[in-house]
Short mmCIF file of C-alpha atoms in Angstrom, two decimals:
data_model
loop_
_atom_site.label_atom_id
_atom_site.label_comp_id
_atom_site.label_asym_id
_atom_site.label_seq_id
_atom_site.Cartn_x
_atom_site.Cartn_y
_atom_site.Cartn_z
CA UNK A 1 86.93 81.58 145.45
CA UNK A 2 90.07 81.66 144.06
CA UNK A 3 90.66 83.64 141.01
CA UNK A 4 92.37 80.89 138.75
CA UNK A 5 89.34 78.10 139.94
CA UNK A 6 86.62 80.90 138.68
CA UNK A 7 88.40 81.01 135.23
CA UNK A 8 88.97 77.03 134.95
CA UNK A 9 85.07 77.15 135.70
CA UNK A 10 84.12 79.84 133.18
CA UNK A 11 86.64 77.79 130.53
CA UNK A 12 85.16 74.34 131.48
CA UNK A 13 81.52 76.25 131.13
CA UNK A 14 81.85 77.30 127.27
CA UNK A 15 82.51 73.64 126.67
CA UNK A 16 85.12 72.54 124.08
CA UNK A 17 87.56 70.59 126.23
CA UNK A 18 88.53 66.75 124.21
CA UNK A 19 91.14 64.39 125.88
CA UNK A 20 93.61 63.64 123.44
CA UNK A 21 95.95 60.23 123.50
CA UNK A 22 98.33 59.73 126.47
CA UNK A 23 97.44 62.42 128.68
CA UNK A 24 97.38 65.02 126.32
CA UNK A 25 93.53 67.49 126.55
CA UNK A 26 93.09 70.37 124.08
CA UNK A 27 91.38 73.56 126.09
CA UNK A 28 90.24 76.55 124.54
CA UNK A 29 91.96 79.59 125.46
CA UNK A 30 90.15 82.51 127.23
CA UNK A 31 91.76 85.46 124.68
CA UNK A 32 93.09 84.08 121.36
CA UNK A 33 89.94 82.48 119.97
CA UNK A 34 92.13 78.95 119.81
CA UNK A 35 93.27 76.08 121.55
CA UNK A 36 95.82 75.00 123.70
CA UNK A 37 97.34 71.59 124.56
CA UNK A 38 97.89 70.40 128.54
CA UNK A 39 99.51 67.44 129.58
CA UNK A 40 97.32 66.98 132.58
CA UNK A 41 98.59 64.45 134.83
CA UNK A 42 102.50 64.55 133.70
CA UNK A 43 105.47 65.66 135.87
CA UNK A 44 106.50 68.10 132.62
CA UNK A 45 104.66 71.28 132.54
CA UNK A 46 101.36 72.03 130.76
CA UNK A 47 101.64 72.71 127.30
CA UNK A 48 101.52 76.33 125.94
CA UNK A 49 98.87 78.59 125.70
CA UNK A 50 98.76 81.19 122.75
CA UNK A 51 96.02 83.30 124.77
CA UNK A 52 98.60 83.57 127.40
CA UNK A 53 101.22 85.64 125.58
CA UNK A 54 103.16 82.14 124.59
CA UNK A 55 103.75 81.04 128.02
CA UNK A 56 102.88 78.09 130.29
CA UNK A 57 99.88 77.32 130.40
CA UNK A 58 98.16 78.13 134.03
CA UNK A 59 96.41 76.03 136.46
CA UNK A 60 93.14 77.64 135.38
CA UNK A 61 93.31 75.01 132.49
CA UNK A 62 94.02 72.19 134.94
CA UNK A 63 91.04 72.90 137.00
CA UNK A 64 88.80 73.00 134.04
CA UNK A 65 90.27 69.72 133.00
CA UNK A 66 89.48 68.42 136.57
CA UNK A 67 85.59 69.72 136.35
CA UNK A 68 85.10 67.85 133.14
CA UNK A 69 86.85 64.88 134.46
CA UNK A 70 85.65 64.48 137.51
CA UNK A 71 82.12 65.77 137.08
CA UNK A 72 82.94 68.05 139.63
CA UNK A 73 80.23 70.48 140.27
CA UNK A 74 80.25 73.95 138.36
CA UNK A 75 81.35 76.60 141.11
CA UNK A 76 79.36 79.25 140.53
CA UNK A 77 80.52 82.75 139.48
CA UNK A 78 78.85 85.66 140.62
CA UNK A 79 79.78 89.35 140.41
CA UNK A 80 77.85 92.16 141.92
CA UNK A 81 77.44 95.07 139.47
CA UNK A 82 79.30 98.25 140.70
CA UNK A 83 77.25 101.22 141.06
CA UNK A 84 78.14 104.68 141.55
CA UNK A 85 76.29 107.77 143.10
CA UNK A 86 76.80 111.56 141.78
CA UNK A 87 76.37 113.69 144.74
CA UNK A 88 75.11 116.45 142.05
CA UNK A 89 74.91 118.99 144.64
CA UNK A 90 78.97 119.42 145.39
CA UNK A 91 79.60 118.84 142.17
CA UNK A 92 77.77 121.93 140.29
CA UNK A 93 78.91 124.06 143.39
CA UNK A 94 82.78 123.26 142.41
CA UNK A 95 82.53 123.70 138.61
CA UNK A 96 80.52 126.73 139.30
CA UNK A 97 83.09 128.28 141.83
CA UNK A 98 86.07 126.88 139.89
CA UNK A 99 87.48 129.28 138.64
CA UNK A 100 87.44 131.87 141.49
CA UNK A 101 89.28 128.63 143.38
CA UNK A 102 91.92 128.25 140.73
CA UNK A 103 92.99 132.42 140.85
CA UNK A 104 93.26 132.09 144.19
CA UNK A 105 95.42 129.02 144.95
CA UNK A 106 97.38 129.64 141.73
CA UNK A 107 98.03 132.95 143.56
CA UNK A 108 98.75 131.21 146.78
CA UNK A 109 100.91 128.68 144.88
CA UNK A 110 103.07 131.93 143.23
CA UNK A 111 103.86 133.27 146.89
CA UNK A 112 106.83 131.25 147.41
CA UNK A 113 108.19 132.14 144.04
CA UNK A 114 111.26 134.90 144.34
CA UNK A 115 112.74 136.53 141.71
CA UNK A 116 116.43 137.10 141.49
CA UNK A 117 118.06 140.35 141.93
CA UNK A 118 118.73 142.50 139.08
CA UNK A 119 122.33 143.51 138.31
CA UNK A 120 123.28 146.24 136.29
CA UNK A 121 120.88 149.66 134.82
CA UNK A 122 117.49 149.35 132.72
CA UNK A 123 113.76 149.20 133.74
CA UNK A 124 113.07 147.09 137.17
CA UNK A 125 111.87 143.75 135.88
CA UNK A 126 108.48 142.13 136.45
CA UNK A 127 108.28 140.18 139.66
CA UNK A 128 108.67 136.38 138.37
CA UNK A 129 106.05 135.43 141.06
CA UNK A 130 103.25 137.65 138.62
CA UNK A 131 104.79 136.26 135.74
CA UNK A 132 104.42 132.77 136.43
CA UNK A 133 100.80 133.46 137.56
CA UNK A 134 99.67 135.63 133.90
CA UNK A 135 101.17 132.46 132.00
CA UNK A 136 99.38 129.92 133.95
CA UNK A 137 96.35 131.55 133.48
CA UNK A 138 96.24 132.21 129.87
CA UNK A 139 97.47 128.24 129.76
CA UNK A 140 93.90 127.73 132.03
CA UNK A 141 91.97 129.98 130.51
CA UNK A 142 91.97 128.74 126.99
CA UNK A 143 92.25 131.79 125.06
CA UNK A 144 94.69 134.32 123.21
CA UNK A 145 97.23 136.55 124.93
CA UNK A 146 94.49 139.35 124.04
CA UNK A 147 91.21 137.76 125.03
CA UNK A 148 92.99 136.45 128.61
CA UNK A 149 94.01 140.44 128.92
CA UNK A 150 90.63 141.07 130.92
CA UNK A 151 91.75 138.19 133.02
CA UNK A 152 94.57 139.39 133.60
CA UNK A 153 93.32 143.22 134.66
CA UNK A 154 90.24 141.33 136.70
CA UNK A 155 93.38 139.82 139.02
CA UNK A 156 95.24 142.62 139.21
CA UNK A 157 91.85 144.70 140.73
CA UNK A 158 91.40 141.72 142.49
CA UNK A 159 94.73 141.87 144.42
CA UNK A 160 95.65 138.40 143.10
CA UNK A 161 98.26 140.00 140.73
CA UNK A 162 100.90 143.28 141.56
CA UNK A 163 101.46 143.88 138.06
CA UNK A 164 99.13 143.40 134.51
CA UNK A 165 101.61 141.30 132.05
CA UNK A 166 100.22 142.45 128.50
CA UNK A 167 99.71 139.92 126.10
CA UNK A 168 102.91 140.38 124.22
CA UNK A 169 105.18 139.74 127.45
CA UNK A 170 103.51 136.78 127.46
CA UNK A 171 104.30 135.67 124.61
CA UNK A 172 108.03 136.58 124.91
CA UNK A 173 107.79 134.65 128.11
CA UNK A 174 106.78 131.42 126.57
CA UNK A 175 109.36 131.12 124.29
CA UNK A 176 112.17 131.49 127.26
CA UNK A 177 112.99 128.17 128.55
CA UNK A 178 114.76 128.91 132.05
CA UNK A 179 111.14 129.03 133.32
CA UNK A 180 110.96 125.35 132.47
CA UNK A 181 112.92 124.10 135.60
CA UNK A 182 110.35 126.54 138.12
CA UNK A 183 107.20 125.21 136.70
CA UNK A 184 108.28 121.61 137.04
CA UNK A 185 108.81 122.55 140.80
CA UNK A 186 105.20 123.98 140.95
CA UNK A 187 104.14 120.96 139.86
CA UNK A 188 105.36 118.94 142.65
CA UNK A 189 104.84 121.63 145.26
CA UNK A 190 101.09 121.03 144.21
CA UNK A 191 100.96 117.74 145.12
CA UNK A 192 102.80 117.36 148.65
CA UNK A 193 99.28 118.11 150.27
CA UNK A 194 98.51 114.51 149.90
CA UNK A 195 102.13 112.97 150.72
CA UNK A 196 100.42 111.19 153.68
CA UNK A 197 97.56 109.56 151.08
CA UNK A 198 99.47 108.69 148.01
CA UNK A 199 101.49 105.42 148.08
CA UNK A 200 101.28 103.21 145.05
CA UNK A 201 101.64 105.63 141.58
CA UNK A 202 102.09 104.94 137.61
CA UNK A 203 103.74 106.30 135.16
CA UNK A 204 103.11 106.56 131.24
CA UNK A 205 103.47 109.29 128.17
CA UNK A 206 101.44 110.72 126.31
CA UNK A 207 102.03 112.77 123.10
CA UNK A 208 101.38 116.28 123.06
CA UNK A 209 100.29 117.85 119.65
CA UNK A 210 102.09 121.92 118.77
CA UNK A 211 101.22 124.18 116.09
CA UNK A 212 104.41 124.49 114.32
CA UNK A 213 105.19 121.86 111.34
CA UNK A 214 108.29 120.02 110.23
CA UNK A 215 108.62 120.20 106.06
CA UNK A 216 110.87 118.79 103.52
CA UNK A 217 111.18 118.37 99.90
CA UNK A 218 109.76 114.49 99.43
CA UNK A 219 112.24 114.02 95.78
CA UNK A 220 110.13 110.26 95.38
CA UNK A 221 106.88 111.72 95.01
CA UNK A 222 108.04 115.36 94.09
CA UNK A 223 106.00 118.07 96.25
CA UNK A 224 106.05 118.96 99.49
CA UNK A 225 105.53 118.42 103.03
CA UNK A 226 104.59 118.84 105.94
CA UNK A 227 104.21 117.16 109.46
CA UNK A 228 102.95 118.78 112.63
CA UNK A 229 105.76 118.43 115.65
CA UNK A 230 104.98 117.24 118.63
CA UNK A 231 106.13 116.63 122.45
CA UNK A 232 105.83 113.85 124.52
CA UNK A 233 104.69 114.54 128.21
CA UNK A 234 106.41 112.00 130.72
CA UNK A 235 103.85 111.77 134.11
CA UNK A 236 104.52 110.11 137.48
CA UNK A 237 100.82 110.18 139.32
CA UNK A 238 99.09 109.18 142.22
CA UNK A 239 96.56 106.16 141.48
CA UNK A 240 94.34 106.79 144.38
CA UNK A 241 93.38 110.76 143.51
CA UNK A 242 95.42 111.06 140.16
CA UNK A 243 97.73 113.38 141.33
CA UNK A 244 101.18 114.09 139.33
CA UNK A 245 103.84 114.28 141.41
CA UNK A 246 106.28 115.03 138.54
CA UNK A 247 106.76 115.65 134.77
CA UNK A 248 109.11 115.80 132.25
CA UNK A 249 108.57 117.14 128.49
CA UNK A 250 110.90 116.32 126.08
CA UNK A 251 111.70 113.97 122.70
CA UNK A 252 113.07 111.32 124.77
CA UNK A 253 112.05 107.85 124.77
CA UNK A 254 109.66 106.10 127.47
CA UNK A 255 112.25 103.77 129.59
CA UNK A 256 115.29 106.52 129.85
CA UNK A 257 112.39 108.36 131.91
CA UNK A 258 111.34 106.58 134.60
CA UNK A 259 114.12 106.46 136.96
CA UNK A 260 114.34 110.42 137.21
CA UNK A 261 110.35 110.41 137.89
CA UNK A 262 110.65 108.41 139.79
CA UNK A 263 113.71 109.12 142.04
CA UNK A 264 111.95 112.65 142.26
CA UNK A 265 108.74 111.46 143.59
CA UNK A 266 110.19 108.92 146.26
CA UNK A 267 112.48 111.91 147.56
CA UNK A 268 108.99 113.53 148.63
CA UNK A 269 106.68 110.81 148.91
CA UNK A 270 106.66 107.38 150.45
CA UNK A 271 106.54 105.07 147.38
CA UNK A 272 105.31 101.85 147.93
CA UNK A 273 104.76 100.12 144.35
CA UNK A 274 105.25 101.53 140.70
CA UNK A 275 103.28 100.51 137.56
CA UNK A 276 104.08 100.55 134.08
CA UNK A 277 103.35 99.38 130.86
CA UNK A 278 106.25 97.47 128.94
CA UNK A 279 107.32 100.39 127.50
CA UNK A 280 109.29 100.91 130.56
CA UNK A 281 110.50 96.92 131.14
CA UNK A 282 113.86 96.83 131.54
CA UNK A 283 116.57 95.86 133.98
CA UNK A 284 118.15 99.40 134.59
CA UNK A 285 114.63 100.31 135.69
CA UNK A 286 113.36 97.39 138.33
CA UNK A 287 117.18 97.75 139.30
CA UNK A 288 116.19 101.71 139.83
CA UNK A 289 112.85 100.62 141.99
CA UNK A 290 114.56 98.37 143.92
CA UNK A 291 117.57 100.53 145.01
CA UNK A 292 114.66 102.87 146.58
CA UNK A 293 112.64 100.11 147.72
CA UNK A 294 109.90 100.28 145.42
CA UNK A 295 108.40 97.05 144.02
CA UNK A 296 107.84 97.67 140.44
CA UNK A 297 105.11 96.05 138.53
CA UNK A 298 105.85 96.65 134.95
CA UNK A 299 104.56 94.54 131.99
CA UNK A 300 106.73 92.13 130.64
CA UNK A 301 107.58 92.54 127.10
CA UNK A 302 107.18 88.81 125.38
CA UNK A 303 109.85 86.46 124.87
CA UNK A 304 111.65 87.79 127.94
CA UNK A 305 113.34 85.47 129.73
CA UNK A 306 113.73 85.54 133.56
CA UNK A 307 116.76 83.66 134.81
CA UNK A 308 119.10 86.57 133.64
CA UNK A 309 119.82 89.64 135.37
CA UNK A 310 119.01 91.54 139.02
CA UNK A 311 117.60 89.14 141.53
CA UNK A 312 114.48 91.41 141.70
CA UNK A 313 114.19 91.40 137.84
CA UNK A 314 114.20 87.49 138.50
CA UNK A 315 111.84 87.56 141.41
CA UNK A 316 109.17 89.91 139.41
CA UNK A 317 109.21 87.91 136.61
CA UNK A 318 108.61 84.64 138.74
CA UNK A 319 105.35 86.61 140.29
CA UNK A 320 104.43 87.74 136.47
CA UNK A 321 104.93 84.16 135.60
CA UNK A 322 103.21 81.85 138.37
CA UNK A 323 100.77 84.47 140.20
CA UNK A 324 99.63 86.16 137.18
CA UNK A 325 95.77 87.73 138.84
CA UNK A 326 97.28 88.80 141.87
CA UNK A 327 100.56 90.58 139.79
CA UNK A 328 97.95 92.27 137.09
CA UNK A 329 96.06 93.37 140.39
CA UNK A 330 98.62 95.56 140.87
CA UNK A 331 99.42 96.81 137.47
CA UNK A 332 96.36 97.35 136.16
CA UNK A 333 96.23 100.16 138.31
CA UNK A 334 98.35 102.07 135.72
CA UNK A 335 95.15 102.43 134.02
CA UNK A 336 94.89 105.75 136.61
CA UNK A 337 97.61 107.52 134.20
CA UNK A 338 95.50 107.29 131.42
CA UNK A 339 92.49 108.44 133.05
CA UNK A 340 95.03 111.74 133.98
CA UNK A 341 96.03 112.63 129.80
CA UNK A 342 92.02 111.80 129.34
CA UNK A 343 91.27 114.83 132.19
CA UNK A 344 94.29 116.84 130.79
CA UNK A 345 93.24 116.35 127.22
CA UNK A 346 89.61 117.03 127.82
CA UNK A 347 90.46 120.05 129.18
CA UNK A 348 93.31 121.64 127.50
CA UNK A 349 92.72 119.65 124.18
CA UNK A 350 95.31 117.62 122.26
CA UNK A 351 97.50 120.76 121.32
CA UNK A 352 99.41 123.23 123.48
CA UNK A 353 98.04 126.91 122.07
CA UNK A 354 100.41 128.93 123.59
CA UNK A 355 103.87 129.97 121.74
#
C-alpha cells in the first residue's frame, strides 16, 4: 500500500475529521498535536499543515477525507516486528581477540608510511612509520603515556614495532601538528577495502570535548571563569557498514565542510547519494553534489523557498516537497553517522586524553 494512503488511514482512524462550510474539513495533524484546514475538492491547494513544517498540506489528508466521506473501508495497516539474532559465538571470539587484531593491522596499516630523509648532523630520528603506530596505540589503549609503556615494549618483542617510543616522545609528538595531514590519509587508506560495497554515505559533526579550559575575568558578576575548549569532528561515512571515509577536525562551521568531504571521498569511492541534516542545506553544497554527480538529500531548513537557485537545488526541493516518504527514505539514513560518534564515543569517551 502506498505510504501516504496508510497515513490518511491511520489519520482518518484516530477520528477528529469535521467538514467545515464550502468545502473547507479540519484534519488533525499527525505531529503537532493540532489541526489543519483542507479545501478538499477545490482547484487551489490544500490548506496548510503546522505538523508538516508549515507547508502544503499532503494527500495523506485528502485520503483520510475520502475514507470518512465515502465510507470507504479502513485499509488495514500492518507491520511485522523486526527481530534480530546475536550470533554470540563470533561475537565473544572478536572482542576477545581484538586487540591482538588491532596491533597487527595497525602495524600492517604503518608499512606504507616512509619517513623523510634527514638533512644535516644530530641523532638518526625515529622511523615515522613506529611513531605513528606508539601514538595510535596509546589513543586505543586508553591509558597514560606511562601505563601504555608495557604496550609499547610488548610490540616491540613482538616484532610489530622497530623501536620503543617512551612516553615522553609521545607526548612531544602529539603536540606537533604536521602529523595531522598523515593520519587523515590513514584514515581513508582504512576504508578503500570496501570501495566496491559502499555507495550511499552521510555526513554530520560531532563535538569533541579537551582538557584544557578557556578563562576570563567576567567584570558583570566579578570572579572568574572558566570554560572547557572543545573541537568539532567533521565525518563522511559509509551507511551500509559505518565506515569513515574521511575527517576533518577543526573550529569550522558544519556547511563550509561538506564539499571537501565530500570531494575526497568521491575521488576514491563511487558516490551515489549524500545525506545530511540542514545544517549542511545550502546551494553551494547541492551545487557541489551535483558537479560530481551525487544526488544530495539534505534537510531543508524551513521557510526555504524553491524556485530560486541551481536547477538541482530546484529539483530536490520539488522531491522534498511533493514525494516527501520516498525523499526521507533516503535521508533518514544519515541516522548511520550518529550511530558512528555513538561507537566512537562509547569507546574513546567524550574527551580526547592525549596532549
Amino acid at each position: 500500500m502506498d505510504k501516504r494512503k496508510e497515513r490518511g488511514a491511520a489519520i482518518a482512524k484516530t477520528g477528529g475529521i469535521r467538514q467545515g462550510r464550502e468545502g473547507q474539513w479540519l484534519v488533525p495533524s499527525q505531529h503537532a498535536g493540532c489541526a489543519c484546514l483542507v479545501a478538499y475538492g477545490q482547484r487551489e491547494r490544500p490548506g496548510r499543515c503546522p505538523g508538516d513544517g508549515k507547508r502544503f498540506a499532503f494527500w495523506k489528508h485528502i485520503f483520510a477525507i475520502e475514507i470518512i466521506k465515502r465510507g470507504a473501508t479502513m485499509p488495514t495497516v500492518t507491520e511485522e516486528p523486526t527481530r534480530y539474532t546475536q550470533d554470540w559465538p563470533n561475537y565473544n571470539r572478536a572482542q576477545v581477540n581484538e586487540g591482538d587484531h588491532f596491533v597487527q593491522l595497525l602495524h600492517d596499516l604503518c608499512q606504507g608510511i616512509v619517513t623523510p630523509p634527514q638533512t644535516g648532523r644530530g641523532r638518526p630520528r625515529t622511523p615515522l612509520a613506529d611513531v605513528v603506530f606508539a601514538l595510535v596505540l596509546k589513543v586505543y589503549v586508553g591509558m597514560s603515556g606511562r601505563r601504555t609503556d608495557s604496550w609499547v615494549r610488548r610490540c616491540h618483542a613482538d616484532g610489530l614495532l622497530g623501536t620503543p617510543i617512551s612516553y615522553n616522545a609521545m607526548s612531544d609528538w602529539f603536540r606537533r601538528g604536521e602529523l595531522t595531514p598523515l593520519l587523515r590519509t590513514l584514515v581513508q587508506e582504512t576504508a578503500l577495502p570496501l570501495k566496491g560495497v559502499e555507495h550511499q554515505f552521510a555526513v554530520d559533526s560531532s563535538g569533541i570535548g579537551t582538557r584544557a579550559y578557556d578563562r576570563w575575568y567576567d567584570e558583570k558578576h566579578g570572579r572568574f571563569k572558566r570554560r572547557a575548549k572543545f573541537r568539532t569532528a567533521h565525518i563522511i561515512c559509509g551507511t551500509h557498514t559505518h565506515i569513515v571515509t574521511d575527517l576533518l577536525v577543526n573550529d569550522c562551521g558544519d556547511a563550509t565542510q561538506f564539499k571537501p568531504l565530500l570531494e575526497r571521498t568521491a575521488a576514491r569511492f563511487d558516490v551515489a547519494e549524500v545525506s545530511a541534516d540542514k545544517a549542511y542545506s545550502s546551494k553551494k553544497n547541492h551545487e557541489a553534489a551535483g558537479k560530481l554527480g551525487v544526488v544530495p538529500f539534505i534537510h531543508f531548513k524551513s521557510g526555504t523557498r524553491g524556485d530560486n537557485g541551481p536547477e538541482l537545488w530546484r529539483s530536490m526541493f520539488r522531491y522534498y516537497q511533493y514525494k516527501e516518504p520516498e525523499f526521507f527514505a533516503h535521508y533518514h539514513r544519515r541516522s548511520n553517522v550518529e550511530t558512528v560518534f555513538g561507537m566512537v564515543k562509547g569507546k574513546f569517551g567524550a574527551f580526547v586524553k592525549s596532549k
